[in-house]
Tab-separated table of C-alpha atoms in Angstrom:
chain	number	residue	atom	x	y	z
A	1	MET	CA	-27.769	56.924	36.843
A	2	ARG	CA	-30.975	55.108	34.224
A	3	PRO	CA	-31.310	57.835	31.690
A	4	GLY	CA	-27.622	58.492	31.259
A	5	CYS	CA	-27.578	54.349	30.819
A	6	VAL	CA	-30.042	54.555	28.307
A	7	LEU	CA	-28.580	57.343	26.546
A	8	VAL	CA	-24.717	55.212	26.084
A	9	PHE	CA	-26.694	52.304	24.624
A	10	CYS	CA	-29.040	54.567	22.335
A	11	VAL	CA	-25.594	56.210	21.157
A	12	CYS	CA	-23.693	53.072	20.602
A	13	ILE	CA	-26.602	51.719	18.850
A	14	SER	CA	-27.739	54.474	16.749
A	15	VAL	CA	-23.809	54.270	15.359
A	16	PHE	CA	-24.202	50.640	14.265
A	17	LEU	CA	-27.525	51.599	12.674
A	18	ARG	CA	-25.314	54.203	10.725
A	19	ARG	CA	-22.898	51.734	9.651
A	20	ALA	CA	-25.420	49.246	8.516
A	21	ILE	CA	-27.657	51.269	7.021
A	22	SER	CA	-24.552	52.862	4.700
A	23	GLN	CA	-23.652	49.327	3.808
A	24	PRO	CA	-23.637	49.512	-0.465
A	25	PRO	CA	-25.839	47.600	-1.971
A	26	THR	CA	-25.051	44.048	-3.399
A	27	GLU	CA	-24.992	43.420	-7.024
A	28	THR	CA	-28.297	40.540	-7.544
A	29	ASP	CA	-26.755	39.491	-10.960
A	30	THR	CA	-23.778	39.027	-9.739
A	31	TYR	CA	-23.660	37.757	-5.406
A	32	THR	CA	-25.743	35.553	-4.163
A	33	GLU	CA	-24.123	35.353	-0.510
A	34	CYS	CA	-25.015	38.253	2.119
A	35	THR	CA	-22.429	38.828	5.324
A	36	ASP	CA	-23.421	37.342	8.932
A	37	GLY	CA	-26.372	38.591	10.305
A	38	TYR	CA	-27.864	38.521	6.552
A	39	HIS	CA	-29.199	35.893	4.306
A	40	TRP	CA	-30.222	36.114	0.638
A	41	ASP	CA	-33.745	36.747	0.036
A	42	PRO	CA	-34.401	35.326	-3.260
A	43	GLN	CA	-38.129	37.129	-3.564
A	44	THR	CA	-36.607	40.569	-3.399
A	45	GLN	CA	-33.086	39.309	-4.281
A	46	HIS	CA	-31.145	41.648	-1.273
A	47	CYS	CA	-29.629	40.476	1.626
A	48	LYS	CA	-32.285	40.683	4.518
A	49	ASP	CA	-31.449	40.802	8.244
A	50	ILE	CA	-32.056	37.916	10.452
A	51	ASN	CA	-33.928	38.274	13.612
A	52	GLU	CA	-31.402	36.277	16.206
A	53	CYS	CA	-33.959	37.241	19.071
A	54	GLU	CA	-36.275	34.496	17.502
A	55	THR	CA	-33.635	31.791	15.380
A	56	ILE	CA	-31.606	31.177	18.474
A	57	PRO	CA	-33.630	29.916	21.668
A	58	GLU	CA	-32.964	31.621	24.432
A	59	ALA	CA	-30.520	34.226	22.693
A	60	CYS	CA	-30.274	36.374	26.213
A	61	LYS	CA	-30.219	34.612	29.686
A	62	GLY	CA	-31.221	35.800	32.768
A	63	GLU	CA	-33.239	38.624	33.574
A	64	MET	CA	-31.716	40.393	30.155
A	65	LYS	CA	-33.840	41.140	27.170
A	66	CYS	CA	-33.199	40.302	23.221
A	67	PHE	CA	-32.870	43.727	20.749
A	68	ASN	CA	-32.477	42.403	17.010
A	69	HIS	CA	-30.585	44.978	14.957
A	70	TYR	CA	-29.159	44.923	11.816
A	71	GLY	CA	-26.392	42.137	11.381
A	72	GLY	CA	-26.772	40.865	15.207
A	73	TYR	CA	-28.379	41.389	17.996
A	74	LEU	CA	-28.002	42.770	21.881
A	75	CYS	CA	-28.682	41.621	25.340
A	76	LEU	CA	-29.864	44.803	27.166
A	77	PRO	CA	-31.748	44.937	30.818
A	78	ARG	CA	-35.604	44.890	30.999
A	79	SER	CA	-36.060	47.926	31.347
A	80	ALA	CA	-33.664	49.547	28.510
A	81	SER	CA	-35.192	50.706	25.292
A	82	VAL	CA	-33.789	51.347	21.784
A	83	ILE	CA	-34.295	54.537	20.069
A	84	PRO	CA	-33.261	54.261	16.141
A	85	ALA	CA	-31.048	57.022	14.132
A	86	PRO	CA	-32.800	58.404	11.269
A	87	ASP	CA	-32.566	57.092	8.021
A	88	PRO	CA	-30.087	58.833	5.436
A	89	PRO	CA	-31.865	60.945	3.006
A	90	ASN	CA	-33.443	59.010	-0.059
A	91	GLN	CA	-32.492	55.673	1.312
A	92	VAL	CA	-34.892	52.971	1.097
A	93	HIS	CA	-34.508	49.751	2.400
A	94	PRO	CA	-37.454	47.840	1.823
A	95	SER	CA	-36.300	44.491	3.663
A	96	LEU	CA	-35.193	46.468	6.728
A	97	GLU	CA	-39.279	48.314	6.667
A	98	ASN	CA	-40.954	46.109	9.051
A	99	THR	CA	-37.760	44.782	11.191
A	100	ALA	CA	-37.108	48.236	12.041
A	101	SER	CA	-41.334	48.989	13.511
A	102	GLU	CA	-40.672	45.802	15.318
A	103	SER	CA	-37.470	46.187	16.821
A	104	PHE	CA	-37.231	49.495	18.060
A	105	ASN	CA	-39.319	51.794	20.659
A	106	LEU	CA	-39.792	55.474	20.148
A	107	CYS	CA	-41.431	56.067	23.810
A	108	PRO	CA	-39.660	56.303	27.403
A	109	PRO	CA	-38.937	52.899	29.327
A	110	GLY	CA	-41.555	51.310	30.550
A	111	PHE	CA	-43.883	52.925	27.637
A	112	GLU	CA	-44.939	52.102	24.057
A	113	PRO	CA	-45.986	54.024	21.409
A	114	GLN	CA	-49.626	53.932	20.410
A	115	GLY	CA	-50.273	56.793	17.850
A	116	ASP	CA	-48.855	59.764	18.465
A	117	SER	CA	-48.446	59.475	21.786
A	118	CYS	CA	-47.083	57.049	24.292
A	119	VAL	CA	-49.092	54.544	27.036
A	120	ASP	CA	-47.395	52.895	30.462
A	121	VAL	CA	-46.685	49.226	29.495
A	122	ASP	CA	-48.503	46.877	31.831
A	123	GLU	CA	-45.500	44.412	32.636
A	124	CYS	CA	-47.764	42.768	35.270
A	125	GLU	CA	-50.675	41.618	32.378
A	126	ARG	CA	-47.725	40.970	29.890
A	127	ASP	CA	-45.950	38.833	32.097
A	128	ASN	CA	-42.635	41.002	31.317
A	129	HIS	CA	-41.449	41.086	34.664
A	130	ASP	CA	-38.887	39.202	37.017
A	131	CYS	CA	-41.242	39.164	40.244
A	132	GLN	CA	-40.507	35.389	41.880
A	133	PRO	CA	-43.781	33.229	42.403
A	134	SER	CA	-43.998	33.978	45.801
A	135	GLN	CA	-44.423	37.297	44.579
A	136	GLN	CA	-47.313	39.226	43.119
A	137	CYS	CA	-46.431	42.325	40.596
A	138	PHE	CA	-48.361	45.680	40.568
A	139	ASN	CA	-47.849	47.689	38.001
A	140	THR	CA	-46.777	51.218	38.515
A	141	GLU	CA	-45.738	54.416	35.343
A	142	GLY	CA	-43.483	53.506	33.821
A	143	SER	CA	-42.157	50.462	35.282
A	144	PHE	CA	-43.399	47.820	38.095
A	145	SER	CA	-42.687	46.569	41.456
A	146	CYS	CA	-42.924	43.017	43.052
A	147	GLN	CA	-44.168	42.834	46.953
A	148	CYS	CA	-45.009	40.190	48.936
A	149	PRO	CA	-47.834	38.689	50.469
A	150	ASP	CA	-49.256	39.585	53.502
A	151	GLY	CA	-47.514	37.584	56.623
A	152	TYR	CA	-44.026	38.079	54.317
A	153	ARG	CA	-40.970	40.533	54.235
A	154	LYS	CA	-38.783	41.190	51.360
A	155	VAL	CA	-35.148	40.428	51.667
A	156	GLY	CA	-33.172	40.914	48.624
A	157	THR	CA	-35.413	39.811	46.160
A	158	GLU	CA	-36.651	36.959	47.928
A	159	CYS	CA	-40.402	36.821	50.169
A	160	ILE	CA	-39.451	35.689	54.160
A	161	ASP	CA	-42.002	34.749	56.574
A	162	ILE	CA	-42.638	37.006	59.398
A	163	ASP	CA	-42.413	35.270	62.541
A	164	GLU	CA	-45.209	37.095	64.732
A	165	CYS	CA	-44.551	34.928	67.630
A	166	ARG	CA	-41.712	36.839	68.429
A	167	TYR	CA	-43.884	39.586	69.150
A	168	ARG	CA	-46.223	38.088	71.456
A	169	TYR	CA	-49.276	39.057	69.928
A	170	CYS	CA	-50.825	35.761	71.828
A	171	GLN	CA	-51.819	35.517	75.573
A	172	HIS	CA	-51.083	31.942	75.998
A	173	ARG	CA	-49.496	30.234	72.739
A	174	CYS	CA	-48.410	31.369	69.497
A	175	VAL	CA	-48.274	28.797	66.758
A	176	ASN	CA	-46.479	30.586	63.481
A	177	VAL	CA	-47.883	29.304	60.241
A	178	PRO	CA	-46.460	30.280	56.386
A	179	GLY	CA	-47.616	33.544	56.016
A	180	SER	CA	-49.653	34.298	59.185
A	181	PHE	CA	-49.793	32.921	63.240
A	182	SER	CA	-52.737	31.579	64.994
A	183	CYS	CA	-53.201	31.547	69.149
A	184	GLN	CA	-54.294	28.830	71.223
A	185	CYS	CA	-55.228	28.576	74.587
A	186	GLU	CA	-54.206	26.470	77.688
A	187	PRO	CA	-56.872	24.037	78.674
A	188	GLY	CA	-59.586	25.547	80.267
A	189	PHE	CA	-59.846	28.549	78.244
A	190	GLN	CA	-60.820	29.477	74.965
A	191	LEU	CA	-59.745	32.656	72.346
A	192	ALA	CA	-61.583	35.773	73.213
A	193	GLY	CA	-63.138	37.269	69.984
A	194	ASN	CA	-60.048	39.025	69.372
A	195	ASN	CA	-58.512	36.061	68.405
A	196	ARG	CA	-55.014	36.159	70.557
A	197	SER	CA	-56.234	36.915	74.562
A	198	CYS	CA	-57.692	33.435	76.166
A	199	ILE	CA	-60.475	34.006	78.580
A	200	ASP	CA	-61.939	31.475	81.594
A	201	VAL	CA	-64.034	28.588	80.317
A	202	ASP	CA	-67.391	27.723	82.703
A	203	GLU	CA	-66.873	23.802	82.374
A	204	CYS	CA	-69.896	23.315	84.977
A	205	GLY	CA	-71.855	25.427	82.404
A	206	MET	CA	-70.902	23.399	79.496
A	207	GLY	CA	-71.868	20.051	80.823
A	208	ALA	CA	-68.521	19.087	83.013
A	209	PRO	CA	-68.975	15.418	83.731
A	210	CYS	CA	-69.230	16.140	87.770
A	211	SER	CA	-71.998	13.394	89.226
A	212	GLN	CA	-73.296	16.103	91.572
A	213	ARG	CA	-71.773	19.525	92.298
A	214	CYS	CA	-69.396	21.099	90.217
A	215	TYR	CA	-67.415	24.245	90.818
A	216	ASN	CA	-65.839	26.493	88.248
A	217	THR	CA	-62.328	27.957	88.715
A	218	TYR	CA	-59.830	29.753	86.778
A	219	GLY	CA	-58.895	27.264	84.223
A	220	THR	CA	-60.011	24.069	85.381
A	221	PHE	CA	-63.232	22.843	87.476
A	222	LEU	CA	-63.445	21.108	90.561
A	223	CYS	CA	-66.276	18.106	91.098
A	224	ARG	CA	-67.726	18.256	95.067
A	225	CYS	CA	-69.981	15.307	96.461
A	226	GLU	CA	-72.850	15.891	98.980
A	227	GLN	CA	-72.707	15.331	102.495
A	228	GLY	CA	-72.770	11.267	103.018
A	229	TYR	CA	-70.744	10.782	99.512
A	230	GLU	CA	-66.766	11.111	98.607
A	231	LEU	CA	-65.341	11.698	95.755
A	232	GLY	CA	-64.189	8.534	93.584
A	233	PRO	CA	-60.551	8.604	92.162
A	234	ASP	CA	-61.754	9.837	88.690
A	235	GLY	CA	-61.986	12.906	90.367
A	236	PHE	CA	-66.146	12.762	88.738
A	237	ALA	CA	-67.871	10.076	90.118
A	238	CYS	CA	-69.574	10.701	93.587
A	239	ASN	CA	-69.215	7.325	95.732
A	240	ASP	CA	-71.789	6.630	98.665
A	241	ILE	CA	-69.837	6.811	102.172
A	242	ASP	CA	-70.317	3.397	103.887
A	243	GLU	CA	-70.262	5.382	107.445
A	244	CYS	CA	-71.507	2.008	109.333
A	245	SER	CA	-68.037	0.536	108.548
A	246	TYR	CA	-65.867	3.105	110.026
A	247	SER	CA	-66.827	2.723	113.482
A	248	SER	CA	-69.362	0.634	115.812
A	249	TYR	CA	-70.368	3.207	118.042
A	250	LEU	CA	-72.482	5.444	115.572
A	251	CYS	CA	-75.454	4.036	117.092
A	252	GLN	CA	-76.011	1.968	120.076
A	253	TYR	CA	-77.673	-1.052	118.489
A	254	GLN	CA	-77.736	-1.523	114.608
A	255	CYS	CA	-76.107	0.713	112.067
A	256	VAL	CA	-77.667	0.719	108.787
A	257	ASN	CA	-76.384	2.416	105.676
A	258	GLU	CA	-78.422	4.629	102.756
A	259	HIS	CA	-77.255	6.275	99.866
A	260	GLY	CA	-75.397	9.432	101.346
A	261	LYS	CA	-76.457	8.652	105.137
A	262	PHE	CA	-76.888	6.543	107.869
A	263	SER	CA	-79.673	5.226	110.159
A	264	CYS	CA	-79.865	3.472	113.501
A	265	VAL	CA	-82.596	0.984	114.227
A	266	CYS	CA	-83.408	-0.871	117.563
A	267	PRO	CA	-84.679	-4.072	118.236
A	268	ASP	CA	-87.783	-5.100	118.894
A	269	GLY	CA	-89.445	-3.565	122.549
A	270	TYR	CA	-86.892	-0.676	121.871
A	271	GLN	CA	-87.422	2.942	120.741
A	272	LEU	CA	-85.204	5.011	118.937
A	273	LEU	CA	-83.966	8.107	121.047
A	274	SER	CA	-82.782	11.137	119.536
A	275	THR	CA	-81.194	9.612	116.356
A	276	ARG	CA	-78.981	7.033	117.872
A	277	LEU	CA	-80.112	5.774	120.891
A	278	CYS	CA	-82.510	2.895	121.980
A	279	GLN	CA	-84.687	3.648	124.587
A	280	ASP	CA	-87.179	0.435	126.315
A	281	ILE	CA	-90.974	0.626	125.342
A	282	ASN	CA	-93.062	0.700	128.547
A	283	GLU	CA	-95.677	-1.129	127.379
A	284	CYS	CA	-97.381	-1.007	130.394
A	285	GLU	CA	-98.011	2.715	130.251
A	286	THR	CA	-98.909	1.947	126.778
A	287	GLY	CA	-101.083	-0.284	126.928
A	288	ALA	CA	-99.423	-2.736	124.419
A	289	HIS	CA	-99.452	-5.725	126.664
A	290	GLN	CA	-101.548	-8.999	127.127
A	291	CYS	CA	-101.935	-8.777	130.437
A	292	SER	CA	-105.521	-10.546	131.978
A	293	ASP	CA	-107.318	-8.492	135.183
A	294	GLY	CA	-105.791	-10.812	137.339
A	295	GLN	CA	-102.892	-9.669	136.541
A	296	THR	CA	-100.181	-6.985	136.994
A	297	CYS	CA	-98.050	-6.033	133.924
A	298	VAL	CA	-94.275	-5.573	134.947
A	299	ASN	CA	-92.123	-3.664	132.606
A	300	ILE	CA	-88.652	-5.530	132.069
A	301	HIS	CA	-85.687	-4.192	129.373
A	302	GLY	CA	-87.038	-4.908	125.708
A	303	GLY	CA	-90.492	-6.775	127.165
A	304	TYR	CA	-93.230	-7.090	129.575
A	305	LYS	CA	-94.166	-9.575	132.608
A	306	CYS	CA	-97.453	-10.610	133.587
A	307	VAL	CA	-97.479	-11.446	136.999
A	308	ASP	CA	-100.394	-13.021	139.034
A	309	ASN	CA	-102.134	-11.128	141.852
A	310	LYS	CA	-102.394	-13.966	144.240
A	311	SER	CA	-98.798	-15.175	144.358
A	312	CYS	CA	-99.084	-16.458	148.374
A	313	GLN	CA	-98.204	-20.262	148.201
A	314	GLU	CA	-99.958	-22.287	151.407
A	315	PRO	CA	-99.038	-21.811	154.488
A	316	TYR	CA	-98.958	-17.915	153.480
A	317	VAL	CA	-102.007	-15.879	153.340
A	318	GLN	CA	-102.434	-12.876	151.257
A	319	VAL	CA	-102.979	-10.021	153.128
A	320	SER	CA	-102.632	-7.153	150.494
A	321	GLU	CA	-101.781	-6.648	146.370
A	322	ASN	CA	-98.100	-8.019	147.100
A	323	ARG	CA	-97.442	-9.168	150.231
A	324	CYS	CA	-98.089	-12.776	152.304
A	325	THR	CA	-97.913	-13.724	155.757
A	326	CYS	CA	-97.520	-17.364	157.235
A	327	PRO	CA	-99.874	-16.851	160.453
A	328	VAL	CA	-97.914	-17.755	163.996
A	329	THR	CA	-100.964	-20.379	164.832
A	330	LYS	CA	-100.223	-22.422	162.113
A	331	PRO	CA	-97.130	-25.115	162.928
A	332	SER	CA	-95.813	-25.338	159.319
A	333	CYS	CA	-95.178	-21.485	160.455
A	334	ARG	CA	-92.981	-21.904	163.093
A	335	ASP	CA	-89.452	-22.107	161.188
A	336	MET	CA	-90.669	-19.941	158.047
A	337	PRO	CA	-90.667	-16.451	157.493
A	338	TYR	CA	-92.902	-14.245	158.993
A	339	SER	CA	-93.688	-12.251	155.551
A	340	ILE	CA	-92.870	-12.371	152.258
A	341	VAL	CA	-93.061	-9.211	150.003
A	342	HIS	CA	-93.250	-9.443	146.425
A	343	ARG	CA	-90.756	-6.940	144.046
A	344	TYR	CA	-90.080	-6.768	140.689
A	345	MET	CA	-87.379	-5.066	139.215
A	346	SER	CA	-85.024	-5.041	135.664
A	347	ILE	CA	-81.146	-4.289	134.701
A	348	THR	CA	-79.213	-4.116	131.631
A	349	SER	CA	-77.034	-6.651	130.234
A	350	GLU	CA	-73.385	-6.705	130.601
A	351	ARG	CA	-73.789	-3.719	133.534
A	352	THR	CA	-70.433	-2.228	135.190
A	353	VAL	CA	-69.435	-3.783	138.766
A	354	PRO	CA	-70.118	-3.742	141.458
A	355	SER	CA	-73.255	-1.918	141.108
A	356	ASP	CA	-75.580	-1.248	143.340
A	357	ILE	CA	-79.499	-2.534	142.267
A	358	PHE	CA	-81.686	-2.425	144.876
A	359	GLN	CA	-82.018	-0.839	148.489
A	360	ILE	CA	-83.949	-3.091	151.322
A	361	GLN	CA	-85.301	-0.699	154.280
A	362	ALA	CA	-87.477	-2.302	157.023
A	363	THR	CA	-90.636	-1.200	157.323
A	364	SER	CA	-91.477	-1.823	161.103
A	365	VAL	CA	-88.471	-2.198	163.921
A	366	TYR	CA	-89.287	-4.143	167.211
A	367	PRO	CA	-87.618	-2.153	170.005
A	368	GLY	CA	-84.184	-3.358	170.994
A	369	ALA	CA	-84.189	-5.459	168.021
A	370	TYR	CA	-81.052	-5.997	165.655
A	371	ASN	CA	-81.604	-6.440	162.152
A	372	THR	CA	-79.184	-8.274	159.797
A	373	PHE	CA	-79.716	-9.076	156.000
A	374	ARG	CA	-78.606	-11.856	154.016
A	375	VAL	CA	-79.294	-13.273	150.424
A	376	ARG	CA	-81.802	-16.207	151.181
A	377	SER	CA	-82.113	-18.210	148.236
A	378	GLY	CA	-81.939	-17.362	144.638
A	379	ASP	CA	-77.732	-17.146	144.519
A	380	ASP	CA	-76.562	-20.088	143.514
A	381	ASN	CA	-73.713	-18.435	141.466
A	382	GLY	CA	-73.044	-15.760	143.958
A	383	ASP	CA	-73.034	-13.015	141.122
A	384	PHE	CA	-75.061	-10.910	144.450
A	385	TYR	CA	-74.557	-9.892	147.984
A	386	ILE	CA	-75.711	-7.794	150.771
A	387	ARG	CA	-74.012	-4.681	152.208
A	388	GLN	CA	-75.614	-3.172	155.356
A	389	ILE	CA	-76.309	-0.018	155.682
A	390	ASN	CA	-77.535	0.476	158.853
A	391	ASN	CA	-80.039	-1.129	161.340
A	392	ILE	CA	-82.787	-0.922	159.292
A	393	SER	CA	-81.404	-0.706	155.699
A	394	ALA	CA	-78.920	-2.894	153.431
A	395	MET	CA	-78.239	-2.515	149.572
A	396	LEU	CA	-78.283	-5.371	147.441
A	397	VAL	CA	-74.933	-5.475	145.084
A	398	LEU	CA	-74.174	-6.944	141.741
A	399	ALA	CA	-70.787	-8.404	142.054
A	400	ARG	CA	-70.357	-9.890	138.709
A	401	ALA	CA	-71.487	-8.722	134.943
A	402	VAL	CA	-74.392	-10.778	133.712
A	403	LYS	CA	-75.657	-11.069	130.254
A	404	GLY	CA	-79.125	-11.966	129.500
A	405	PRO	CA	-81.923	-12.209	129.009
A	406	ARG	CA	-82.076	-13.916	132.238
A	407	GLU	CA	-84.259	-14.144	135.606
A	408	TYR	CA	-82.848	-14.069	139.033
A	409	VAL	CA	-86.065	-14.822	141.875
A	410	LEU	CA	-83.473	-13.828	145.023
A	411	ASP	CA	-85.181	-14.032	148.347
A	412	LEU	CA	-83.367	-11.292	150.529
A	413	GLU	CA	-84.083	-11.817	154.263
A	414	MET	CA	-83.974	-9.620	157.145
A	415	VAL	CA	-83.679	-11.214	160.687
A	416	SER	CA	-84.265	-9.707	163.903
A	417	VAL	CA	-83.018	-10.662	167.474
A	418	ASN	CA	-83.571	-9.288	170.823
A	419	PRO	CA	-81.620	-11.058	173.317
A	420	LEU	CA	-83.194	-9.692	176.225
A	421	VAL	CA	-86.659	-10.993	175.547
A	422	SER	CA	-85.583	-14.008	173.444
A	423	TYR	CA	-87.187	-12.676	170.389
A	424	HIS	CA	-86.283	-13.974	167.393
A	425	THR	CA	-88.272	-13.661	163.744
A	426	SER	CA	-87.176	-12.900	160.036
A	427	SER	CA	-89.079	-11.205	157.223
A	428	VAL	CA	-88.371	-11.938	153.101
A	429	LEU	CA	-88.059	-9.566	150.262
A	430	ARG	CA	-88.513	-11.709	147.312
A	431	LEU	CA	-87.506	-10.116	144.600
A	432	ASN	CA	-87.460	-10.964	141.019
A	433	VAL	CA	-84.519	-9.593	138.808
A	434	TYR	CA	-84.865	-9.303	134.768
A	435	VAL	CA	-81.719	-8.907	132.821
A	436	GLY	CA	-82.319	-7.169	130.355
A	437	PRO	CA	-80.988	-8.710	126.287
A	438	TYR	CA	-78.822	-5.830	125.829
A	439	ALA	CA	-76.892	-3.217	127.581
A	440	PHE	CA	-78.891	-0.184	127.387
């Protein structure tokens, strides 16, 4: 369709040119006025064509191009070209010589004469195109094309941004920007080398703020604490656990909190058994006592006692290391127990009651005698009682819970009676009971 349109324009312009050229010359000595489209040239004494394309500002609007011709001008599309009609023979108009060569092109549209040939016109370089400011002009053979930059598509004559996010190029989040797009990742991820995929970030290897242990997980990380610590409210710091505040049964005596753990301690005279229990130290066996040669070391809970070897008092005489007798030949021994045997024992504080603590056993028995057992002295508060087992043995029972440290000196008496022969005698077991300061 384009060559046909140019041909019509060429025919029309040829007619105009023929009429313009065939205008009869004016007589210079008579007329100095010219018809519309011409002005009088006093130098040449002829009417000269007015180039309206130069004298009229914006003679053609929009995308139309101004073409000057004799006596007027035409507004044609930029792609149109004008081919002038040949001059009639022997007819020369000096005033039109330059105008014709400047206004008309004998080459096809998009070309211009250069010597004897036609060369392509670079409309882009000459800024003789209708591309929008956002478009880029590309010169083609005989014409030009308007192209949109990357990230845009052409709709009509305009360049519209392509929303690449509609095509889900990004694994996580897509941010559309004019002419392009960018991918973003959720917290805990970072862009891969292709700038579209998201890969997990190893926060533990990048200095995560965990104070002790860090475990990387998909998209995040977790902080964990060593044994004996607990995670703080911020999820990063590890705070020491005060195990001693949780329970009073962790240690038998005393719990001591330490960083990340706890330990048990025992009072003086005791040693730690395993990790929590306290065991009495037998100073008499370990030699950690200060008893003299004339004394006997007696171990008790939490310590020891040094007892004199010669413990018999008048009118008793010592017959062995811990046995005293009162001779019947002495008048003062008549109402006294015949023998006193010394024994020592230790019990824990606040012991469960009733509790059997010591068994009494007769060492000699007279034929036909009946034996009875009782607490002769030392139990003013009734903390103990005797439970007789048979004729020759009995059990000392703790009747009430007692707290130490405390010491009892109990005289446990066995009375022997034979009514057939009027026999009556007694013997005493003097028992020193040491109550320890603790329940262990």
